[in-house]
Amino acid sequence: MGEQVTRVGIVGTGVISGTYLDHLGKLPGVEVVAVADLDVSRAQAIADKNQGIRALSSGDLYAADDIDIVLNLTIPAAHAAVHQAAMEAGKHVYGEKPLAVDRAEAEPLLKYAAANNLRVGCAPDTVLGTGTQTARAAIDRGDIGVPTAATASFVTPGHELWHPAPEFYYQPGGGPVLDMGPYYVTSLVTLLGPVRRVVARAGQSQQERKIHTGPRAGTTFPVQVPTHVTGVLEHESGALTTLLMSFDVWAARSPRIEVHGTEGSLSVPDPNGFDGTVEIATVTNRDWSELPVAGGYAGAGRGVGVADMARAIRTGEPHRADGALAYHVLDVLESVLEAAAQDQPVDVASTVERPTAVPLGASPEVA
């Protein structure tokens, strides 16, 4: 009996689609068969360069009989509409983060999926790589005792320095919290469990930003979201995470994520990547030392979450980068923004189970 293959159609062929196409082509059990984009020429260019992939309109892609999962790589403002249209055509969906612009858009998607026996998956799947999963294994082994606190920091001077069309980063659904926050909070929930309460403050350094690269270099655009947000996440376990997300910092040496426990501390690699070195310092050895890889999909790249979901569809098991996790992360991030705007703590209404750990040496086909 031949290998079972789950077929994927991609909607949205912007910058990130190339990375997904590269990695999905190397993963077992999945095959990209079609692409669609509002710019028909971009979709056709991909089809011309990739044998076995055809360019379709989005409507035709949703309706295609040979597509099982629609991979949604559109801008955040379009995520909910594309997910809904694909599910109404009977397709499972997996998308780039965030799940939707806000909870009000996201919640109906999960309800529709549950009522129609469909799967919802969502980036980031970086937490399935060896970096976060090795840190997860160390925590689960008790290497640092009981986790009590963490720090998480993402800072940059802004995407307009390198992106030729950066406006969407500064519109609702963007900003540092919803743009990069999903990587960090998904990792934190994977490591420490769900969040029950948040406090936060926010600022905005500029009302306009200038594009620095590409054909529109020198032109300006309005900033519609906070660009510097800091807060504290209270996990259900009692652990406290100090969070900093900013598009207003020119340079910094702050670590991406550190987790501190009663018996030691962990240095966790960048959650925007799949691998990286995990280091530990303990009560008995306070010098940092490298931990051996102890879990995660080795050599993973964008799309491993799609392959993990495809396997789960075939076996009937849960998948890891699922809609419930993405919704909770969105709930936490939106609560952070609300806490900053309201100048008061906000309770996080949703919760979620920590996803199943990825064993050392696992393959998306069998894990």
Short mmCIF file of C-alpha atoms in Angstrom, two decimals:
data_model
loop_
_atom_site.label_atom_id
_atom_site.label_comp_id
_atom_site.label_asym_id
_atom_site.label_seq_id
_atom_site.Cartn_x
_atom_site.Cartn_y
_atom_site.Cartn_z
CA MET A 1 0.00 0.00 0.00
CA GLY A 2 1.43 3.38 -1.04
CA GLU A 3 2.02 6.34 1.22
CA GLN A 4 -1.09 8.33 2.04
CA VAL A 5 -0.80 11.91 0.90
CA THR A 6 -2.85 14.88 2.08
CA ARG A 7 -3.17 17.49 -0.65
CA VAL A 8 -2.78 21.20 0.05
CA GLY A 9 -3.95 24.33 -1.76
CA ILE A 10 -2.33 27.67 -0.87
CA VAL A 11 -4.26 30.95 -0.85
CA GLY A 12 -1.94 33.96 -0.77
CA THR A 13 1.41 33.88 -2.58
CA GLY A 14 3.29 36.69 -0.83
CA VAL A 15 6.79 36.56 0.62
CA ILE A 16 6.11 33.79 3.16
CA SER A 17 4.65 31.41 0.56
CA GLY A 18 8.09 30.63 -0.87
CA THR A 19 9.31 29.32 2.49
CA TYR A 20 6.21 27.15 2.89
CA LEU A 21 6.56 25.76 -0.63
CA ASP A 22 10.22 24.91 -0.05
CA HIS A 23 9.62 23.05 3.20
CA LEU A 24 6.31 21.38 2.34
CA GLY A 25 8.01 19.88 -0.70
CA LYS A 26 10.40 18.06 1.65
CA LEU A 27 7.85 16.79 4.17
CA PRO A 28 6.21 13.34 4.10
CA GLY A 29 2.49 12.92 3.68
CA VAL A 30 1.70 16.34 2.16
CA GLU A 31 1.68 17.68 -1.38
CA VAL A 32 0.91 21.19 -2.64
CA VAL A 33 -1.30 20.90 -5.74
CA ALA A 34 -2.65 24.44 -6.29
CA VAL A 35 -2.13 28.11 -5.45
CA ALA A 36 -4.35 31.19 -5.63
CA ASP A 37 -3.79 34.90 -5.17
CA LEU A 38 -5.63 38.16 -5.84
CA ASP A 39 -2.68 38.91 -8.10
CA VAL A 40 -3.23 36.14 -10.64
CA SER A 41 0.21 36.64 -12.17
CA ARG A 42 1.94 35.81 -8.87
CA ALA A 43 0.02 32.54 -8.56
CA GLN A 44 0.74 31.67 -12.18
CA ALA A 45 4.45 32.36 -11.71
CA ILE A 46 4.54 29.78 -8.91
CA ALA A 47 2.64 27.25 -11.00
CA ASP A 48 5.03 27.80 -13.91
CA LYS A 49 8.05 27.08 -11.71
CA ASN A 50 6.64 24.06 -9.84
CA GLN A 51 5.58 20.93 -11.68
CA GLY A 52 2.30 19.53 -10.37
CA ILE A 53 1.07 22.87 -8.98
CA ARG A 54 -1.65 24.75 -10.85
CA ALA A 55 -2.88 28.35 -10.48
CA LEU A 56 -6.57 28.76 -9.64
CA SER A 57 -8.95 31.44 -8.49
CA SER A 58 -9.61 31.23 -4.76
CA GLY A 59 -13.17 30.04 -5.40
CA ASP A 60 -11.99 27.26 -7.69
CA LEU A 61 -9.32 26.27 -5.18
CA TYR A 62 -11.90 25.94 -2.39
CA ALA A 63 -14.10 23.82 -4.65
CA ALA A 64 -11.35 21.55 -6.01
CA ASP A 65 -11.94 17.86 -5.26
CA ASP A 66 -8.22 17.11 -4.99
CA ILE A 67 -7.55 19.53 -2.11
CA ASP A 68 -7.90 18.45 1.52
CA ILE A 69 -6.32 21.39 3.39
CA VAL A 70 -6.40 25.07 2.45
CA LEU A 71 -3.24 26.81 3.64
CA ASN A 72 -4.17 30.45 4.28
CA LEU A 73 -1.21 32.81 3.78
CA THR A 74 -3.18 36.01 3.24
CA ILE A 75 -2.78 39.20 5.29
CA PRO A 76 -4.24 39.08 8.84
CA ALA A 77 -7.33 41.10 7.91
CA ALA A 78 -8.34 38.38 5.41
CA HIS A 79 -7.61 35.33 7.60
CA ALA A 80 -11.13 34.82 8.95
CA ALA A 81 -12.91 35.29 5.61
CA VAL A 82 -10.58 32.87 3.79
CA HIS A 83 -10.86 30.27 6.56
CA GLN A 84 -14.65 30.50 6.54
CA ALA A 85 -14.94 30.23 2.76
CA ALA A 86 -12.63 27.21 2.67
CA MET A 87 -14.49 25.43 5.47
CA GLU A 88 -17.84 26.10 3.82
CA ALA A 89 -16.40 24.22 0.84
CA GLY A 90 -15.61 21.31 3.18
CA LYS A 91 -11.88 21.90 3.51
CA HIS A 92 -9.69 21.71 6.60
CA VAL A 93 -7.77 24.95 7.12
CA TYR A 94 -4.33 25.91 8.36
CA GLY A 95 -3.19 29.51 8.38
CA GLU A 96 -0.52 31.98 9.23
CA LYS A 97 -0.85 33.73 12.56
CA PRO A 98 -2.90 35.28 14.00
CA LEU A 99 -5.96 33.03 13.69
CA ALA A 100 -8.04 36.15 13.02
CA VAL A 101 -7.86 39.86 13.74
CA ASP A 102 -9.69 39.42 17.04
CA ARG A 103 -11.66 36.97 19.19
CA ALA A 104 -14.96 38.03 17.66
CA GLU A 105 -13.74 36.85 14.24
CA ALA A 106 -11.93 33.76 15.54
CA GLU A 107 -14.55 32.17 17.77
CA PRO A 108 -17.13 31.45 15.01
CA LEU A 109 -14.42 29.72 12.97
CA LEU A 110 -13.78 27.18 15.72
CA LYS A 111 -17.49 26.65 16.28
CA TYR A 112 -18.08 26.07 12.57
CA ALA A 113 -15.16 23.65 12.36
CA ALA A 114 -16.37 21.66 15.36
CA ALA A 115 -19.92 21.47 13.99
CA ASN A 116 -18.69 20.24 10.61
CA ASN A 117 -15.94 17.84 11.72
CA LEU A 118 -13.19 20.01 10.21
CA ARG A 119 -9.71 20.79 11.49
CA VAL A 120 -8.30 24.25 12.13
CA GLY A 121 -4.56 24.67 12.41
CA CYS A 122 -2.53 27.83 12.85
CA ALA A 123 1.04 29.04 12.90
CA PRO A 124 3.40 29.33 14.57
CA ASP A 125 4.63 25.76 14.23
CA THR A 126 8.13 26.85 15.24
CA VAL A 127 7.37 25.45 18.72
CA LEU A 128 7.40 21.95 17.18
CA GLY A 129 11.11 22.21 16.40
CA THR A 130 14.00 21.08 18.57
CA GLY A 131 14.53 24.45 20.28
CA THR A 132 11.28 24.90 22.20
CA GLN A 133 10.74 21.14 22.49
CA THR A 134 14.14 20.59 24.13
CA ALA A 135 13.29 23.31 26.65
CA ARG A 136 9.88 21.68 27.15
CA ALA A 137 11.55 18.33 27.84
CA ALA A 138 13.87 19.93 30.40
CA ILE A 139 10.94 21.52 32.22
CA ASP A 140 8.94 18.28 32.15
CA ARG A 141 11.94 16.37 33.55
CA GLY A 142 12.14 18.82 36.45
CA ASP A 143 15.59 20.10 35.48
CA ILE A 144 14.82 23.58 36.88
CA GLY A 145 12.42 22.46 39.60
CA VAL A 146 9.03 24.18 39.62
CA PRO A 147 8.84 26.96 37.00
CA THR A 148 8.02 30.26 38.69
CA ALA A 149 8.79 33.00 36.16
CA ALA A 150 9.85 33.82 32.62
CA THR A 151 10.93 36.75 30.50
CA ALA A 152 10.09 37.16 26.82
CA SER A 153 11.37 40.00 24.65
CA PHE A 154 11.02 40.90 20.97
CA VAL A 155 12.31 44.30 19.87
CA THR A 156 13.05 45.84 16.47
CA PRO A 157 13.13 49.37 15.01
CA GLY A 158 10.38 48.39 12.55
CA HIS A 159 9.62 46.27 9.49
CA GLU A 160 9.54 49.30 7.18
CA LEU A 161 13.35 49.16 7.12
CA TRP A 162 13.32 45.96 5.06
CA HIS A 163 9.77 45.24 3.83
CA PRO A 164 8.69 46.99 0.58
CA ALA A 165 5.00 47.03 1.63
CA PRO A 166 4.96 47.15 5.45
CA GLU A 167 1.64 48.88 6.05
CA PHE A 168 -0.19 45.78 7.27
CA TYR A 169 2.24 45.50 10.19
CA TYR A 170 0.84 48.79 11.48
CA GLN A 171 -2.86 48.16 10.87
CA PRO A 172 -5.40 46.33 13.11
CA GLY A 173 -4.26 42.72 13.28
CA GLY A 174 -0.64 43.86 13.19
CA GLY A 175 1.62 45.70 15.60
CA PRO A 176 4.35 43.96 17.61
CA VAL A 177 1.85 42.15 19.86
CA LEU A 178 -0.16 40.45 17.11
CA ASP A 179 2.72 40.22 14.63
CA MET A 180 5.41 38.62 16.79
CA GLY A 181 3.50 37.93 20.00
CA PRO A 182 2.08 34.65 18.65
CA TYR A 183 5.58 33.13 18.44
CA TYR A 184 6.44 34.09 21.99
CA VAL A 185 3.12 33.35 23.69
CA THR A 186 2.71 30.04 21.85
CA SER A 187 6.15 29.05 23.11
CA LEU A 188 5.32 30.24 26.63
CA VAL A 189 2.05 28.27 26.69
CA THR A 190 3.91 25.21 25.38
CA LEU A 191 6.46 25.59 28.17
CA LEU A 192 4.40 26.88 31.10
CA GLY A 193 0.75 26.24 30.22
CA PRO A 194 -2.18 28.59 29.63
CA VAL A 195 -2.51 32.18 30.86
CA ARG A 196 -5.31 33.33 33.16
CA ARG A 197 -4.68 37.06 33.69
CA VAL A 198 -2.64 39.93 32.21
CA VAL A 199 -1.60 43.50 32.97
CA ALA A 200 0.05 45.79 30.41
CA ARG A 201 1.02 49.27 29.23
CA ALA A 202 1.43 50.47 25.64
CA GLY A 203 2.84 53.37 23.66
CA GLN A 204 3.27 54.60 20.08
CA SER A 205 6.43 56.49 19.17
CA GLN A 206 5.36 57.78 15.75
CA GLN A 207 2.09 58.55 14.00
CA GLU A 208 3.65 57.88 10.59
CA ARG A 209 6.42 55.60 9.32
CA LYS A 210 8.57 55.84 6.19
CA ILE A 211 9.25 52.95 3.80
CA HIS A 212 13.00 52.46 3.30
CA THR A 213 13.19 49.88 0.52
CA GLY A 214 11.55 48.90 -2.76
CA PRO A 215 9.73 50.96 -5.41
CA ARG A 216 7.86 53.03 -2.79
CA ALA A 217 10.91 53.96 -0.72
CA GLY A 218 10.55 57.40 0.82
CA THR A 219 6.76 57.33 1.04
CA THR A 220 4.98 57.40 4.40
CA PHE A 221 1.99 55.63 5.88
CA PRO A 222 -0.08 55.99 9.09
CA VAL A 223 0.47 53.93 12.25
CA GLN A 224 -2.82 52.61 13.63
CA VAL A 225 -1.70 50.35 16.50
CA PRO A 226 0.52 50.55 19.60
CA THR A 227 4.15 49.93 18.73
CA HIS A 228 5.67 49.36 22.19
CA VAL A 229 3.84 47.09 24.65
CA THR A 230 5.03 45.63 27.93
CA GLY A 231 3.13 43.55 30.47
CA VAL A 232 2.93 40.57 32.79
CA LEU A 233 1.20 37.27 32.03
CA GLU A 234 -0.05 35.23 34.97
CA HIS A 235 -0.13 31.56 33.97
CA GLU A 236 -2.67 29.18 35.48
CA SER A 237 0.28 27.42 37.12
CA GLY A 238 1.10 30.62 39.00
CA ALA A 239 4.23 31.36 36.97
CA LEU A 240 4.65 35.01 35.92
CA THR A 241 6.02 36.04 32.51
CA THR A 242 7.34 39.54 31.86
CA LEU A 243 6.62 40.37 28.20
CA LEU A 244 8.09 43.09 25.96
CA MET A 245 7.00 43.55 22.34
CA SER A 246 8.27 46.60 20.43
CA PHE A 247 8.78 48.16 17.00
CA ASP A 248 10.49 51.13 18.70
CA VAL A 249 13.91 49.79 19.77
CA TRP A 250 17.04 50.32 17.67
CA ALA A 251 19.25 47.81 19.47
CA ALA A 252 19.05 45.49 22.48
CA ARG A 253 20.80 42.57 24.18
CA SER A 254 17.76 41.21 25.99
CA PRO A 255 17.33 37.43 25.68
CA ARG A 256 14.42 36.09 23.64
CA ILE A 257 12.98 33.82 26.34
CA GLU A 258 14.27 32.70 29.73
CA VAL A 259 12.40 30.43 32.13
CA HIS A 260 13.25 30.43 35.83
CA GLY A 261 12.38 27.75 38.38
CA THR A 262 13.03 26.83 41.96
CA GLU A 263 16.15 24.83 41.01
CA GLY A 264 17.53 26.62 37.96
CA SER A 265 17.01 28.67 34.81
CA LEU A 266 16.68 27.92 31.09
CA SER A 267 17.73 30.05 28.14
CA VAL A 268 15.33 29.24 25.29
CA PRO A 269 16.19 30.01 21.65
CA ASP A 270 14.33 32.46 19.42
CA PRO A 271 10.73 31.17 19.05
CA ASN A 272 10.66 32.55 15.51
CA GLY A 273 13.03 29.70 14.64
CA PHE A 274 12.67 25.94 14.86
CA ASP A 275 15.97 25.02 16.47
CA GLY A 276 18.77 26.69 18.42
CA THR A 277 20.69 26.03 21.59
CA VAL A 278 18.95 25.54 24.94
CA GLU A 279 21.15 26.39 27.92
CA ILE A 280 20.67 25.68 31.61
CA ALA A 281 22.05 27.04 34.88
CA THR A 282 21.16 25.31 38.14
CA VAL A 283 21.58 25.56 41.88
CA THR A 284 24.59 23.24 41.68
CA ASN A 285 26.10 24.76 38.49
CA ARG A 286 25.30 28.43 37.97
CA ASP A 287 27.40 28.67 34.80
CA TRP A 288 25.37 28.28 31.62
CA SER A 289 25.78 24.93 29.88
CA GLU A 290 24.25 23.56 26.69
CA LEU A 291 21.55 20.88 26.89
CA PRO A 292 21.51 18.10 24.31
CA VAL A 293 18.54 18.02 21.93
CA ALA A 294 15.74 16.16 23.69
CA GLY A 295 12.66 16.58 21.54
CA GLY A 296 11.10 18.17 18.46
CA TYR A 297 11.03 17.66 14.72
CA ALA A 298 14.68 17.83 13.62
CA GLY A 299 15.44 20.09 10.66
CA ALA A 300 11.88 21.46 10.69
CA GLY A 301 10.72 24.46 8.68
CA ARG A 302 7.52 26.36 7.96
CA GLY A 303 4.80 23.87 7.20
CA VAL A 304 5.71 21.15 9.70
CA GLY A 305 2.49 22.12 11.51
CA VAL A 306 0.57 21.43 8.29
CA ALA A 307 2.20 18.00 8.02
CA ASP A 308 1.48 17.31 11.70
CA MET A 309 -2.17 18.22 11.12
CA ALA A 310 -2.33 16.10 7.95
CA ARG A 311 -1.06 13.10 9.89
CA ALA A 312 -3.64 13.71 12.60
CA ILE A 313 -6.44 13.95 10.03
CA ARG A 314 -5.44 10.56 8.66
CA THR A 315 -5.13 8.92 12.10
CA GLY A 316 -7.92 10.72 13.95
CA GLU A 317 -5.50 11.97 16.61
CA PRO A 318 -5.18 15.56 17.88
CA HIS A 319 -2.78 17.85 16.06
CA ARG A 320 -0.46 20.18 17.93
CA ALA A 321 -0.64 23.61 16.26
CA ASP A 322 -4.41 23.60 16.52
CA GLY A 323 -7.17 26.19 16.55
CA ALA A 324 -7.78 25.98 20.30
CA LEU A 325 -4.14 26.86 21.01
CA ALA A 326 -4.18 29.66 18.43
CA TYR A 327 -7.42 31.03 19.88
CA HIS A 328 -6.02 31.06 23.41
CA VAL A 329 -2.86 32.80 22.21
CA LEU A 330 -4.99 35.39 20.37
CA ASP A 331 -7.13 35.78 23.49
CA VAL A 332 -4.02 36.43 25.58
CA LEU A 333 -2.61 38.94 23.11
CA GLU A 334 -5.89 40.79 22.70
CA SER A 335 -6.23 40.83 26.48
CA VAL A 336 -2.76 42.41 26.71
CA LEU A 337 -3.84 45.20 24.36
CA GLU A 338 -7.09 45.66 26.28
CA ALA A 339 -5.28 45.77 29.61
CA ALA A 340 -3.00 48.50 28.24
CA ALA A 341 -5.89 50.51 26.79
CA GLN A 342 -8.03 50.18 29.94
CA ASP A 343 -5.16 50.58 32.41
CA GLN A 344 -6.39 47.65 34.46
CA PRO A 345 -5.88 43.86 34.70
CA VAL A 346 -7.83 41.68 32.27
CA ASP A 347 -8.85 38.09 32.91
CA VAL A 348 -8.25 35.72 29.99
CA ALA A 349 -11.53 33.92 29.37
CA SER A 350 -10.19 30.97 27.37
CA THR A 351 -7.89 28.16 28.38
CA VAL A 352 -6.21 25.28 26.58
CA GLU A 353 -4.28 22.10 27.28
CA ARG A 354 -0.55 22.14 26.61
CA PRO A 355 -0.04 20.42 23.24
CA THR A 356 1.44 16.94 23.31
CA ALA A 357 5.24 17.07 23.36
CA VAL A 358 7.09 16.11 20.17
CA PRO A 359 9.33 13.11 20.98
CA LEU A 360 13.00 13.10 20.09
CA GLY A 361 13.49 11.75 16.56
CA ALA A 362 9.82 12.14 15.62
CA SER A 363 8.61 12.52 12.01
CA PRO A 364 5.39 14.38 11.15
CA GLU A 365 4.27 11.21 9.39
CA VAL A 366 4.20 9.10 12.57
CA ALA A 367 4.51 11.38 15.63
#
